[in-house]
């Protein structure tokens, strides 16, 4: 597909209540050509509003009017995922989800627990003991293409929020700032996927995490490098307005 046209993030694909899920939107934009992409989220992602897509050199941009919302530059995932936890351990961890995004009234398309069955991915990560978060995701047929495999933008989404679960506990909140995904193998519907994330490092309000999807036998299906921005209290108030 040529890097021009429009994308629209439907209201169901929210992250924060009033803006789009970063991983899902990044996956849509990254799908505009075959070059591996690092996607940066430059502004809150409008819901149910067309974003124009165009190329500026080797960067593909999504804009709302004159405002840049997303920018995808050439880039490849660089982290080496650790071995996957067992399916049983990941299932057990998911019964104790940590606070990031998954509690209370959250309706995030990926990690919100306040979504109806079949609406959203329902990926709730809990800690494996005192270490990395993990979960199990069983993709629904409605996130797959005609070939029966999960569409790329949904894999990007599944690789998004788990990275946030790996970050240090914060009194405010985190938002995805940048993401680079690598999709290694097709992911079929109705087969359990081990979701695993790990904290890489922090630098002030910037936090880096890796995420990975494995099959039930531990084979690597997809991975991502993610950069998260810790919001100030004033920015958190802005999200709610």
mmCIF file of C-alpha atoms in Angstrom:
data_model
loop_
_atom_site.group_PDB
_atom_site.id
_atom_site.type_symbol
_atom_site.label_atom_id
_atom_site.label_comp_id
_atom_site.label_asym_id
_atom_site.label_seq_id
_atom_site.Cartn_x
_atom_site.Cartn_y
_atom_site.Cartn_z
ATOM 1 C CA UNK A 1 0.000 0.000 0.000
ATOM 2 C CA UNK A 2 1.280 3.443 -0.860
ATOM 3 C CA UNK A 3 1.908 5.852 2.050
ATOM 4 C CA UNK A 4 -0.986 8.238 1.358
ATOM 5 C CA UNK A 5 -4.654 8.275 2.204
ATOM 6 C CA UNK A 6 -6.554 8.269 5.499
ATOM 7 C CA UNK A 7 -6.880 6.248 8.661
ATOM 8 C CA UNK A 8 -9.645 6.569 11.231
ATOM 9 C CA UNK A 9 -9.414 5.195 14.756
ATOM 10 C CA UNK A 10 -12.931 4.087 15.610
ATOM 11 C CA UNK A 11 -14.199 4.974 19.079
ATOM 12 C CA UNK A 12 -13.984 1.359 20.225
ATOM 13 C CA UNK A 13 -10.176 1.446 19.888
ATOM 14 C CA UNK A 14 -9.583 3.877 22.729
ATOM 15 C CA UNK A 15 -6.701 3.824 25.169
ATOM 16 C CA UNK A 16 -7.498 6.706 27.523
ATOM 17 C CA UNK A 17 -11.267 7.295 27.393
ATOM 18 C CA UNK A 18 -11.084 10.150 24.880
ATOM 19 C CA UNK A 19 -8.153 9.142 22.655
ATOM 20 C CA UNK A 20 -6.944 6.198 20.607
ATOM 21 C CA UNK A 21 -4.897 3.245 21.774
ATOM 22 C CA UNK A 22 -1.313 3.966 20.781
ATOM 23 C CA UNK A 23 -0.377 0.425 19.767
ATOM 24 C CA UNK A 24 -3.421 -0.080 17.557
ATOM 25 C CA UNK A 25 -2.966 3.291 15.837
ATOM 26 C CA UNK A 26 0.769 2.705 15.418
ATOM 27 C CA UNK A 27 0.086 -0.664 13.816
ATOM 28 C CA UNK A 28 -2.297 0.868 11.303
ATOM 29 C CA UNK A 29 0.245 3.498 10.299
ATOM 30 C CA UNK A 30 3.147 1.019 10.215
ATOM 31 C CA UNK A 31 1.128 -1.115 7.798
ATOM 32 C CA UNK A 32 1.356 1.516 5.094
ATOM 33 C CA UNK A 33 4.481 -0.088 3.633
ATOM 34 C CA UNK A 34 6.721 -3.115 4.088
ATOM 35 C CA UNK A 35 9.648 -1.315 5.773
ATOM 36 C CA UNK A 36 9.916 -2.042 9.544
ATOM 37 C CA UNK A 37 8.807 1.062 11.393
ATOM 38 C CA UNK A 38 9.277 2.876 14.682
ATOM 39 C CA UNK A 39 6.113 4.831 15.385
ATOM 40 C CA UNK A 40 6.073 7.881 17.634
ATOM 41 C CA UNK A 41 2.886 9.221 19.204
ATOM 42 C CA UNK A 42 3.141 13.003 18.983
ATOM 43 C CA UNK A 43 -0.277 14.032 20.311
ATOM 44 C CA UNK A 44 -3.448 12.455 21.719
ATOM 45 C CA UNK A 45 -4.963 10.314 18.980
ATOM 46 C CA UNK A 46 -8.418 11.544 17.893
ATOM 47 C CA UNK A 47 -11.211 8.998 17.848
ATOM 48 C CA UNK A 48 -13.728 8.654 15.011
ATOM 49 C CA UNK A 49 -11.975 11.369 13.009
ATOM 50 C CA UNK A 50 -10.063 10.868 9.741
ATOM 51 C CA UNK A 51 -6.295 11.362 9.885
ATOM 52 C CA UNK A 52 -4.542 12.166 6.623
ATOM 53 C CA UNK A 53 -1.529 9.973 5.869
ATOM 54 C CA UNK A 54 1.396 11.253 3.806
ATOM 55 C CA UNK A 55 5.132 10.784 3.348
ATOM 56 C CA UNK A 56 7.763 13.342 4.338
ATOM 57 C CA UNK A 57 11.085 11.880 3.185
ATOM 58 C CA UNK A 58 11.403 8.449 4.769
ATOM 59 C CA UNK A 59 8.817 9.287 7.458
ATOM 60 C CA UNK A 60 5.121 8.467 7.145
ATOM 61 C CA UNK A 61 2.923 10.888 9.059
ATOM 62 C CA UNK A 62 -0.691 10.911 10.217
ATOM 63 C CA UNK A 63 -2.190 14.365 10.731
ATOM 64 C CA UNK A 64 -5.450 15.904 11.829
ATOM 65 C CA UNK A 65 -5.504 19.128 9.855
ATOM 66 C CA UNK A 66 -2.090 20.694 10.369
ATOM 67 C CA UNK A 67 -1.406 18.826 13.618
ATOM 68 C CA UNK A 68 0.979 15.866 13.513
ATOM 69 C CA UNK A 69 -0.470 12.950 15.482
ATOM 70 C CA UNK A 70 1.782 9.988 14.563
ATOM 71 C CA UNK A 71 5.088 9.636 12.746
ATOM 72 C CA UNK A 72 6.574 6.353 11.513
ATOM 73 C CA UNK A 73 10.245 6.255 10.607
ATOM 74 C CA UNK A 74 12.334 3.237 9.528
ATOM 75 C CA UNK A 75 13.375 1.222 12.580
ATOM 76 C CA UNK A 76 13.710 -2.318 13.871
ATOM 77 C CA UNK A 77 13.174 -3.890 17.287
ATOM 78 C CA UNK A 78 16.495 -4.337 19.094
ATOM 79 C CA UNK A 79 15.683 -6.019 22.418
ATOM 80 C CA UNK A 80 16.215 -9.730 23.014
ATOM 81 C CA UNK A 81 13.134 -11.159 24.736
ATOM 82 C CA UNK A 82 13.824 -13.377 27.739
ATOM 83 C CA UNK A 83 12.447 -16.922 27.699
ATOM 84 C CA UNK A 84 8.684 -17.083 27.977
ATOM 85 C CA UNK A 85 7.072 -18.103 31.247
ATOM 86 C CA UNK A 86 5.015 -21.257 31.137
ATOM 87 C CA UNK A 87 1.407 -21.055 30.069
ATOM 88 C CA UNK A 88 0.328 -22.038 33.587
ATOM 89 C CA UNK A 89 2.500 -19.354 35.217
ATOM 90 C CA UNK A 90 1.202 -16.675 32.833
ATOM 91 C CA UNK A 91 -2.406 -17.709 33.507
ATOM 92 C CA UNK A 92 -1.791 -17.521 37.240
ATOM 93 C CA UNK A 93 -0.171 -14.071 36.987
ATOM 94 C CA UNK A 94 -3.174 -12.763 35.034
ATOM 95 C CA UNK A 95 -5.460 -13.525 37.978
ATOM 96 C CA UNK A 96 -3.654 -10.781 39.937
ATOM 97 C CA UNK A 97 -3.398 -7.861 37.482
ATOM 98 C CA UNK A 98 -1.278 -4.937 38.563
ATOM 99 C CA UNK A 99 -2.680 -1.419 38.727
ATOM 100 C CA UNK A 100 -1.598 -0.106 35.315
ATOM 101 C CA UNK A 101 -4.634 0.478 33.141
ATOM 102 C CA UNK A 102 -6.531 -2.630 34.185
ATOM 103 C CA UNK A 103 -8.484 -1.682 37.260
ATOM 104 C CA UNK A 104 -11.618 0.174 38.181
ATOM 105 C CA UNK A 105 -13.520 1.695 35.289
ATOM 106 C CA UNK A 106 -10.796 1.393 32.645
ATOM 107 C CA UNK A 107 -12.174 0.840 29.144
ATOM 108 C CA UNK A 108 -8.868 0.643 27.262
ATOM 109 C CA UNK A 109 -9.295 -1.559 24.179
ATOM 110 C CA UNK A 110 -6.291 -3.667 25.192
ATOM 111 C CA UNK A 111 -6.220 -3.838 28.993
ATOM 112 C CA UNK A 112 -9.527 -2.413 30.194
ATOM 113 C CA UNK A 113 -11.546 -4.754 32.376
ATOM 114 C CA UNK A 114 -14.706 -2.716 31.873
ATOM 115 C CA UNK A 115 -15.281 -4.054 28.350
ATOM 116 C CA UNK A 116 -17.905 -6.583 27.273
ATOM 117 C CA UNK A 117 -16.767 -10.083 26.204
ATOM 118 C CA UNK A 118 -15.660 -9.967 22.576
ATOM 119 C CA UNK A 119 -15.072 -6.195 22.772
ATOM 120 C CA UNK A 120 -11.423 -5.436 23.422
ATOM 121 C CA UNK A 121 -8.471 -7.744 23.892
ATOM 122 C CA UNK A 122 -8.847 -8.274 27.671
ATOM 123 C CA UNK A 123 -5.100 -8.553 28.340
ATOM 124 C CA UNK A 124 -4.560 -8.163 32.096
ATOM 125 C CA UNK A 125 -0.965 -8.612 33.220
ATOM 126 C CA UNK A 126 0.077 -9.602 36.723
ATOM 127 C CA UNK A 127 3.518 -10.097 38.207
ATOM 128 C CA UNK A 128 5.382 -13.382 38.014
ATOM 129 C CA UNK A 129 6.337 -13.282 41.684
ATOM 130 C CA UNK A 130 8.243 -10.029 42.150
ATOM 131 C CA UNK A 131 9.489 -9.861 38.581
ATOM 132 C CA UNK A 132 8.051 -9.321 35.108
ATOM 133 C CA UNK A 133 4.341 -9.145 34.270
ATOM 134 C CA UNK A 134 2.643 -11.782 32.149
ATOM 135 C CA UNK A 135 -0.769 -12.831 30.935
ATOM 136 C CA UNK A 136 -2.495 -15.169 28.485
ATOM 137 C CA UNK A 137 -4.427 -13.816 25.517
ATOM 138 C CA UNK A 138 -6.684 -15.975 23.376
ATOM 139 C CA UNK A 139 -7.399 -13.976 20.194
ATOM 140 C CA UNK A 140 -11.025 -13.820 19.132
ATOM 141 C CA UNK A 141 -11.938 -14.494 15.515
ATOM 142 C CA UNK A 142 -13.084 -10.887 15.154
ATOM 143 C CA UNK A 143 -9.457 -9.614 15.243
ATOM 144 C CA UNK A 144 -8.383 -11.919 12.405
ATOM 145 C CA UNK A 145 -8.290 -11.494 8.662
ATOM 146 C CA UNK A 146 -9.835 -13.861 6.092
ATOM 147 C CA UNK A 147 -6.824 -16.183 6.497
ATOM 148 C CA UNK A 148 -7.705 -16.839 10.141
ATOM 149 C CA UNK A 149 -4.624 -15.057 11.529
ATOM 150 C CA UNK A 150 -4.587 -11.981 13.768
ATOM 151 C CA UNK A 151 -4.280 -8.781 11.761
ATOM 152 C CA UNK A 152 -1.028 -6.823 12.327
ATOM 153 C CA UNK A 153 -2.643 -3.787 13.959
ATOM 154 C CA UNK A 154 -4.127 -6.022 16.666
ATOM 155 C CA UNK A 155 -0.729 -7.592 17.323
ATOM 156 C CA UNK A 156 0.741 -4.098 17.748
ATOM 157 C CA UNK A 157 -2.095 -3.371 20.188
ATOM 158 C CA UNK A 158 -1.430 -6.576 22.138
ATOM 159 C CA UNK A 159 2.241 -5.587 22.403
ATOM 160 C CA UNK A 160 1.409 -2.095 23.710
ATOM 161 C CA UNK A 161 -0.186 -2.082 27.182
ATOM 162 C CA UNK A 162 1.784 -5.049 28.621
ATOM 163 C CA UNK A 163 4.878 -2.827 28.493
ATOM 164 C CA UNK A 164 3.126 -0.376 30.805
ATOM 165 C CA UNK A 165 2.485 -3.128 33.337
ATOM 166 C CA UNK A 166 6.263 -3.650 33.555
ATOM 167 C CA UNK A 167 7.049 -0.079 34.603
ATOM 168 C CA UNK A 168 7.740 1.209 38.113
ATOM 169 C CA UNK A 169 4.620 2.102 40.091
ATOM 170 C CA UNK A 170 3.760 5.762 39.523
ATOM 171 C CA UNK A 171 1.513 8.189 41.386
ATOM 172 C CA UNK A 172 0.429 9.620 38.019
ATOM 173 C CA UNK A 173 0.208 7.547 34.829
ATOM 174 C CA UNK A 174 2.116 6.557 31.715
ATOM 175 C CA UNK A 175 1.332 6.931 28.029
ATOM 176 C CA UNK A 176 3.003 5.189 25.118
ATOM 177 C CA UNK A 177 5.455 7.538 23.433
ATOM 178 C CA UNK A 178 7.110 5.302 20.855
ATOM 179 C CA UNK A 179 6.928 1.708 19.704
ATOM 180 C CA UNK A 180 8.815 -0.600 17.357
ATOM 181 C CA UNK A 181 7.252 -3.998 16.692
ATOM 182 C CA UNK A 182 8.526 -7.097 14.905
ATOM 183 C CA UNK A 183 5.980 -9.719 13.840
ATOM 184 C CA UNK A 184 7.741 -13.057 13.425
ATOM 185 C CA UNK A 185 5.013 -15.668 12.943
ATOM 186 C CA UNK A 186 1.302 -15.705 12.123
ATOM 187 C CA UNK A 187 -0.924 -15.835 15.206
ATOM 188 C CA UNK A 188 -4.119 -17.896 14.785
ATOM 189 C CA UNK A 189 -7.494 -17.287 16.409
ATOM 190 C CA UNK A 190 -8.512 -19.224 19.518
ATOM 191 C CA UNK A 191 -4.965 -20.413 20.362
ATOM 192 C CA UNK A 192 -3.568 -19.211 23.716
ATOM 193 C CA UNK A 193 -0.770 -16.652 23.486
ATOM 194 C CA UNK A 194 1.670 -16.052 26.352
ATOM 195 C CA UNK A 195 2.113 -12.299 26.846
ATOM 196 C CA UNK A 196 5.303 -11.244 28.607
ATOM 197 C CA UNK A 197 6.854 -7.843 29.350
ATOM 198 C CA UNK A 198 9.936 -6.533 31.108
ATOM 199 C CA UNK A 199 11.290 -3.177 32.289
ATOM 200 C CA UNK A 200 14.515 -2.197 30.533
ATOM 201 C CA UNK A 201 15.508 1.125 32.104
ATOM 202 C CA UNK A 202 14.249 4.549 33.156
ATOM 203 C CA UNK A 203 15.605 8.007 32.436
ATOM 204 C CA UNK A 204 13.672 10.690 34.297
ATOM 205 C CA UNK A 205 10.098 10.567 33.019
ATOM 206 C CA UNK A 206 11.081 8.304 30.121
ATOM 207 C CA UNK A 207 10.697 4.585 30.724
ATOM 208 C CA UNK A 208 11.682 1.761 28.384
ATOM 209 C CA UNK A 209 10.131 -1.696 28.275
ATOM 210 C CA UNK A 210 10.050 -4.750 26.053
ATOM 211 C CA UNK A 211 7.051 -6.904 25.266
ATOM 212 C CA UNK A 212 6.725 -10.290 23.592
ATOM 213 C CA UNK A 213 4.087 -12.752 22.465
ATOM 214 C CA UNK A 214 4.856 -16.494 22.552
ATOM 215 C CA UNK A 215 2.838 -19.552 21.654
ATOM 216 C CA UNK A 216 1.918 -22.163 24.279
ATOM 217 C CA UNK A 217 5.244 -23.950 23.659
ATOM 218 C CA UNK A 218 7.290 -20.784 24.151
ATOM 219 C CA UNK A 219 8.079 -20.011 20.499
ATOM 220 C CA UNK A 220 8.421 -16.271 19.848
ATOM 221 C CA UNK A 221 5.553 -14.883 17.759
ATOM 222 C CA UNK A 222 6.067 -11.108 18.012
ATOM 223 C CA UNK A 223 7.947 -8.531 20.056
ATOM 224 C CA UNK A 224 8.225 -4.790 20.603
ATOM 225 C CA UNK A 225 10.500 -2.131 22.035
ATOM 226 C CA UNK A 226 8.377 0.502 23.802
ATOM 227 C CA UNK A 227 9.081 3.952 25.223
ATOM 228 C CA UNK A 228 6.657 5.322 27.812
ATOM 229 C CA UNK A 229 6.279 8.866 29.101
ATOM 230 C CA UNK A 230 5.367 9.415 32.757
ATOM 231 C CA UNK A 231 2.839 12.231 32.822
ATOM 232 C CA UNK A 232 2.884 15.137 35.229
ATOM 233 C CA UNK A 233 -0.232 15.630 37.413
ATOM 234 C CA UNK A 234 -1.202 18.574 35.177
ATOM 235 C CA UNK A 235 -1.014 16.368 32.062
ATOM 236 C CA UNK A 236 -3.159 13.721 33.762
ATOM 237 C CA UNK A 237 -5.836 16.347 34.455
ATOM 238 C CA UNK A 238 -5.702 17.316 30.783
ATOM 239 C CA UNK A 239 -6.414 13.751 29.725
ATOM 240 C CA UNK A 240 -9.616 13.712 31.742
ATOM 241 C CA UNK A 241 -10.911 17.010 30.315
#
